[in-house]
PDB file of C-alpha atoms in Angstrom:
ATOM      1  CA  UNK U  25      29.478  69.558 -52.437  1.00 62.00           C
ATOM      2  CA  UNK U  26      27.310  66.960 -53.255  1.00 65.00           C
ATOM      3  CA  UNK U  27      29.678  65.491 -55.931  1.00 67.00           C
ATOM      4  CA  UNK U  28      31.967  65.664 -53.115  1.00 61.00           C
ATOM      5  CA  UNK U  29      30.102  63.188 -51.272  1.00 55.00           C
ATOM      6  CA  UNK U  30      29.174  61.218 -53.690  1.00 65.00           C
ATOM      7  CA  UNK U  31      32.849  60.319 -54.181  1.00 62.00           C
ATOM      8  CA  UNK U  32      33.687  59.782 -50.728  1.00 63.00           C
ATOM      9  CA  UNK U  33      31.061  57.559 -50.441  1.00 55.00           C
ATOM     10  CA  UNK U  34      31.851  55.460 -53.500  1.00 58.00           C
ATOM     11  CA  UNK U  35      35.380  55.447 -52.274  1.00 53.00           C
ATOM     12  CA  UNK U  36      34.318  53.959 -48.897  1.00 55.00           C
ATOM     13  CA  UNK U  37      32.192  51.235 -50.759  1.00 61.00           C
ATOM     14  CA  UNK U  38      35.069  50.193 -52.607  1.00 54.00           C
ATOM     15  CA  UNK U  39      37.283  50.088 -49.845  1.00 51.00           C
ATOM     16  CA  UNK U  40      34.724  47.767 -47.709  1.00 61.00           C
ATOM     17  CA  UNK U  41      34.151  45.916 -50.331  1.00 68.00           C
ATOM     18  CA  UNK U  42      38.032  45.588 -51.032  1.00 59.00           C
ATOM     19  CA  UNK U  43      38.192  44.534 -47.288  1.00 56.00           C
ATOM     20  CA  UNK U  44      35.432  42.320 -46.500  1.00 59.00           C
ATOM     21  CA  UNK U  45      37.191  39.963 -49.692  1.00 59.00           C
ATOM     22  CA  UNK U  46      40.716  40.452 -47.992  1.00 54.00           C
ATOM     23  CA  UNK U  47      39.429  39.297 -44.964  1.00 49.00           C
ATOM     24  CA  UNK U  48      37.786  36.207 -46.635  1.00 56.00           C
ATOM     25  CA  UNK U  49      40.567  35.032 -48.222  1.00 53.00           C
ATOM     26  CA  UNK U  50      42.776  35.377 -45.289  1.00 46.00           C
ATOM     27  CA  UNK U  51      40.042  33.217 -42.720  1.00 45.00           C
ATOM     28  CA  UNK U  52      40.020  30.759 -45.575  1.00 52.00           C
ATOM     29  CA  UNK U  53      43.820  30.803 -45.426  1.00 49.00           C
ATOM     30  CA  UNK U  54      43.541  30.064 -41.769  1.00 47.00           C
ATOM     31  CA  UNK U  55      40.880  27.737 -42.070  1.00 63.00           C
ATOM     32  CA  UNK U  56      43.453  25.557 -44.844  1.00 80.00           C
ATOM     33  CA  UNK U  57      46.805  25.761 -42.780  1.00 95.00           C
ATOM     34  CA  UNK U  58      46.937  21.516 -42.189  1.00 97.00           C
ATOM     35  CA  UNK U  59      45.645  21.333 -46.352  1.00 96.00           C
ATOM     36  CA  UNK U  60      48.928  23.878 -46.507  1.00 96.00           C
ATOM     37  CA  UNK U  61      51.277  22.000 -44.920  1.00 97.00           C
ATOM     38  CA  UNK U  62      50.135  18.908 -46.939  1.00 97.00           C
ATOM     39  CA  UNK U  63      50.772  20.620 -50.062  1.00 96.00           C
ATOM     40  CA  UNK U  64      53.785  21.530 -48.845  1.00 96.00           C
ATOM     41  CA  UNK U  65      55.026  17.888 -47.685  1.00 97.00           C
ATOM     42  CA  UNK U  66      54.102  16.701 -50.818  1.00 96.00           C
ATOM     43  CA  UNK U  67      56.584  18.658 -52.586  1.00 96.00           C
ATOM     44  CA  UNK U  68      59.316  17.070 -51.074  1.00 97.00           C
ATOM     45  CA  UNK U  69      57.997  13.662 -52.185  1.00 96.00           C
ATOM     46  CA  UNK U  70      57.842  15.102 -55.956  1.00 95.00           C
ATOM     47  CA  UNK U  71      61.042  16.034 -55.922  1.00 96.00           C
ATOM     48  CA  UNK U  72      62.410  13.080 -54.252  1.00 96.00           C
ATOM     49  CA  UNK U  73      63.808  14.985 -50.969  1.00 97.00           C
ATOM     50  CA  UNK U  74      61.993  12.098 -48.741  1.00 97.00           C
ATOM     51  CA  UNK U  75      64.154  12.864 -45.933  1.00 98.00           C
ATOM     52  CA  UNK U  76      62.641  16.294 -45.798  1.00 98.00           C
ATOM     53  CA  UNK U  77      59.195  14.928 -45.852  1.00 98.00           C
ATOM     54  CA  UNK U  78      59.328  12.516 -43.224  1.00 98.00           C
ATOM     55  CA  UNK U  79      60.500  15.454 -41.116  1.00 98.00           C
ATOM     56  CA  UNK U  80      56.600  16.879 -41.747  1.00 98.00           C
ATOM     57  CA  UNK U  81      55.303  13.172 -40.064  1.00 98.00           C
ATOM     58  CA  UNK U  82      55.038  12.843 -36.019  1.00 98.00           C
ATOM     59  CA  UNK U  83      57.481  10.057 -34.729  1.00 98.00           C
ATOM     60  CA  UNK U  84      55.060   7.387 -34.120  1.00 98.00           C
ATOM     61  CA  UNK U  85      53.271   8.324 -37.460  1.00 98.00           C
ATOM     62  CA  UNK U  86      50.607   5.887 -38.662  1.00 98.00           C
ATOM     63  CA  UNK U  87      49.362   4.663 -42.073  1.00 98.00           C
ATOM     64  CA  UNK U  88      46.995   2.831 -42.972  1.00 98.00           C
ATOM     65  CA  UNK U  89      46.232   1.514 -46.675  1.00 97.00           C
ATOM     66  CA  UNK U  90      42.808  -0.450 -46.510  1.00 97.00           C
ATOM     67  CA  UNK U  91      42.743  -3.623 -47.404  1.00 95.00           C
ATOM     68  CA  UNK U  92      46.350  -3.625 -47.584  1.00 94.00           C
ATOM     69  CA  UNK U  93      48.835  -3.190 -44.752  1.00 97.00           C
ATOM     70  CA  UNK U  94      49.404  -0.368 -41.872  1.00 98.00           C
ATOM     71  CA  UNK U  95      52.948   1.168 -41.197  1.00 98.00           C
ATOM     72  CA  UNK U  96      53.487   2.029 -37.534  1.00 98.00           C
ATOM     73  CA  UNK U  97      55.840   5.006 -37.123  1.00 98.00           C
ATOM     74  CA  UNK U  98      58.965   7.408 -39.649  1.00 97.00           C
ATOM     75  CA  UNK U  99      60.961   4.483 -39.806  1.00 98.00           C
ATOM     76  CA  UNK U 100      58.169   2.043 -41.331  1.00 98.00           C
ATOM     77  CA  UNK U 101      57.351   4.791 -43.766  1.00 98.00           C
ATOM     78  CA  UNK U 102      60.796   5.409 -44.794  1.00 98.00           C
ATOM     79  CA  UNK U 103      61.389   1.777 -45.393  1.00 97.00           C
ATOM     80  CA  UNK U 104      58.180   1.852 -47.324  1.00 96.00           C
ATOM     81  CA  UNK U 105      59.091   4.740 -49.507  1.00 96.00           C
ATOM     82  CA  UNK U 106      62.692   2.696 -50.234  1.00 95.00           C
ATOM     83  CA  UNK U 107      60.793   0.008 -51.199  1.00 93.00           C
ATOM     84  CA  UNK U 108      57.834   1.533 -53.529  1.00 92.00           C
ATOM     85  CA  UNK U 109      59.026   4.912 -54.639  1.00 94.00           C
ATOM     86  CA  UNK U 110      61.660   3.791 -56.991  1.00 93.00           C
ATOM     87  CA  UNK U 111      61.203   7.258 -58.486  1.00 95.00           C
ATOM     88  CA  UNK U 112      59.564  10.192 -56.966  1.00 96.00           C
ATOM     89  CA  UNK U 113      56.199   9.373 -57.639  1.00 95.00           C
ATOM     90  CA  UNK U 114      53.953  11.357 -60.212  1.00 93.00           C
ATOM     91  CA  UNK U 115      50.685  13.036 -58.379  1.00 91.00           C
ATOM     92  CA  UNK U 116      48.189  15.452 -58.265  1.00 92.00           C
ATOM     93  CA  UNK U 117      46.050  16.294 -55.730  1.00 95.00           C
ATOM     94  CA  UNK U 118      42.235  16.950 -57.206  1.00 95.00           C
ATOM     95  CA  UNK U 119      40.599  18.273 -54.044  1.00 96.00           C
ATOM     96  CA  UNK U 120      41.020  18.678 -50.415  1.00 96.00           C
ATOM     97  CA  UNK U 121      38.306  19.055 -47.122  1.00 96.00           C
ATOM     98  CA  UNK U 122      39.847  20.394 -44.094  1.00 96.00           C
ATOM     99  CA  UNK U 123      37.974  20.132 -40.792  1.00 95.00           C
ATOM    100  CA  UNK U 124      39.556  20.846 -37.605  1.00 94.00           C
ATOM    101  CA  UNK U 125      42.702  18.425 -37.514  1.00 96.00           C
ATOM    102  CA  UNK U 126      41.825  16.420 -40.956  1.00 97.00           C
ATOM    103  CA  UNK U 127      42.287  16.751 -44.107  1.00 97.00           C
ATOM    104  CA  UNK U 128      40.802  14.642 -46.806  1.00 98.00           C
ATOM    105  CA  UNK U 129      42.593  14.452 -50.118  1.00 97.00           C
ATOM    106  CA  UNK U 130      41.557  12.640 -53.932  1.00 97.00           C
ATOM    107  CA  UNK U 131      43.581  12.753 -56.469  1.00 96.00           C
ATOM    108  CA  UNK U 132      45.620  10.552 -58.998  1.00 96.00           C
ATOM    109  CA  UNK U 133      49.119   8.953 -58.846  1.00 95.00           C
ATOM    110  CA  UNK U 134      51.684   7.054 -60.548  1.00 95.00           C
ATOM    111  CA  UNK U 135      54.598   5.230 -59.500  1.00 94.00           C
ATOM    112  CA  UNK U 136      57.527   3.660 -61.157  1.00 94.00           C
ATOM    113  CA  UNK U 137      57.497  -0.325 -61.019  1.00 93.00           C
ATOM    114  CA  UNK U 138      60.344  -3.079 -61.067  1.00 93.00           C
ATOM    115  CA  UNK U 139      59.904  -3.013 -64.915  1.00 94.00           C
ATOM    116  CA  UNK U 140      60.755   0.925 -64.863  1.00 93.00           C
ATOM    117  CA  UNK U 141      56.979   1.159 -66.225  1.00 93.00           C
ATOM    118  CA  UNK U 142      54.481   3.534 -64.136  1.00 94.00           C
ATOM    119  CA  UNK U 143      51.513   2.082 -62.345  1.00 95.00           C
ATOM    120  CA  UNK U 144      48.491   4.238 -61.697  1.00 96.00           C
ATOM    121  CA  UNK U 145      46.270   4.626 -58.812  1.00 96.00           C
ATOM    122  CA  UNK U 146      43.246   7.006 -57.657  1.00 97.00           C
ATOM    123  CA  UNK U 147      43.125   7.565 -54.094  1.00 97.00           C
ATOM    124  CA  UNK U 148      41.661   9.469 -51.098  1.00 98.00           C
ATOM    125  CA  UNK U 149      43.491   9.944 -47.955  1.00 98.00           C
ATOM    126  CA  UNK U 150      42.133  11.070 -45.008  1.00 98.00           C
ATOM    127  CA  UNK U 151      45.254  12.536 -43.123  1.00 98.00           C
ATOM    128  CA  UNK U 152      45.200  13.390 -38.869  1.00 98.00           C
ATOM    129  CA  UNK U 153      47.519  16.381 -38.433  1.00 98.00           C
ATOM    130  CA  UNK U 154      49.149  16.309 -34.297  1.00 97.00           C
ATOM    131  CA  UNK U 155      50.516  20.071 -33.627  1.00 96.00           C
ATOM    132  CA  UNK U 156      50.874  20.984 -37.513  1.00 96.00           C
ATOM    133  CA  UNK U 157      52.287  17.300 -38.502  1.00 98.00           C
ATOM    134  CA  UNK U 158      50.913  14.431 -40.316  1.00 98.00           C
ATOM    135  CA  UNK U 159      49.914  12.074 -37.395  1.00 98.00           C
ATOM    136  CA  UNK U 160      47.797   9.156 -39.211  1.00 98.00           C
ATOM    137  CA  UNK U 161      46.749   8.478 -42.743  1.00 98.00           C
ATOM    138  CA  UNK U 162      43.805   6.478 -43.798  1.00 98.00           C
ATOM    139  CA  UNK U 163      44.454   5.952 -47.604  1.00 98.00           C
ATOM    140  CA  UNK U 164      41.882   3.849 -49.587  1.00 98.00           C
ATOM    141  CA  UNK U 165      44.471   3.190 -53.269  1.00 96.00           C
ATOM    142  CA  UNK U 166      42.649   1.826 -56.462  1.00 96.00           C
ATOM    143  CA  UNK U 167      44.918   0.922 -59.097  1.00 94.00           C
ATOM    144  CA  UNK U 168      43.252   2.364 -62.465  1.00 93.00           C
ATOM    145  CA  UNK U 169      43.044  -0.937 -65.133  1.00 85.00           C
ATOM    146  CA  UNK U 170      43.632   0.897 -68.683  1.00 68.00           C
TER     147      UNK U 170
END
């Protein structure tokens, strides 16, 4: 009897155990759903669908690279794209932060110049998703001197 219940009760430690870390990993899911849909946008862009990716951007979309220039709305950042992806661009993304509707990104990326040689940039983007779509991007872009 009591090796009985010394089973059951092992058993039932195991399965809250088992639980509890089912449960975290699904509120961290939840928690990561903008970082998600990032991820998934950014697909698109490495395989050089862009069409598909501008469909994950709000209509009046807004980007701004510091020090640089700001693109007001899809069409702006499809011209863009035309102009500076001359190949789908080479990237990783290191890390990202969500918090409520923002997601801040660093990584590394590369893109094909006139001279069909790659530049290379670090950068961190701070994106502002509207209703599950990439609203605004504030993207600070360093280009990496070798």
């Amino acid at each position: 009897m009591k090796k009985a219940f010394t089973s059951i009760l092992l058993f039932m430690t195991v399965l809250t155990i088992y639980s509890q870390n089912e449960n975290q990993k699904l509120k961290k899911s939840m928690k990561m759903k903008n970082t998600t849909t990032l991820i998934n946008a950014n697909e698109h862009v490495k395989k050089g669908d862009y069409e598909a990716y501008l469909s994950y951007l709000t209509e009046d979309t807004k980007w701004v690279f510091i020090g640089e220039r700001t693109l007001l709305g899809k069409e702006a950042v499809r011209q863009y794209i035309k102009e500076f992806y001359l190949a789908p661009p080479i990237f990783d993304m290191e890390q990202a932060i969500e918090e409520g509707d923002f997601v801040t990104a660093t990584g590394n990326i590369s893109l094909k110049n006139k001279n069909g040689e790659y530049d290379h940039y670090t950068y961190c983007d701070i994106w502002r998703f509207d209703n599950g779509k990439l609203a605004e991007l504030k993207a600070f872009v360093i280009e990496k001197k070798e």
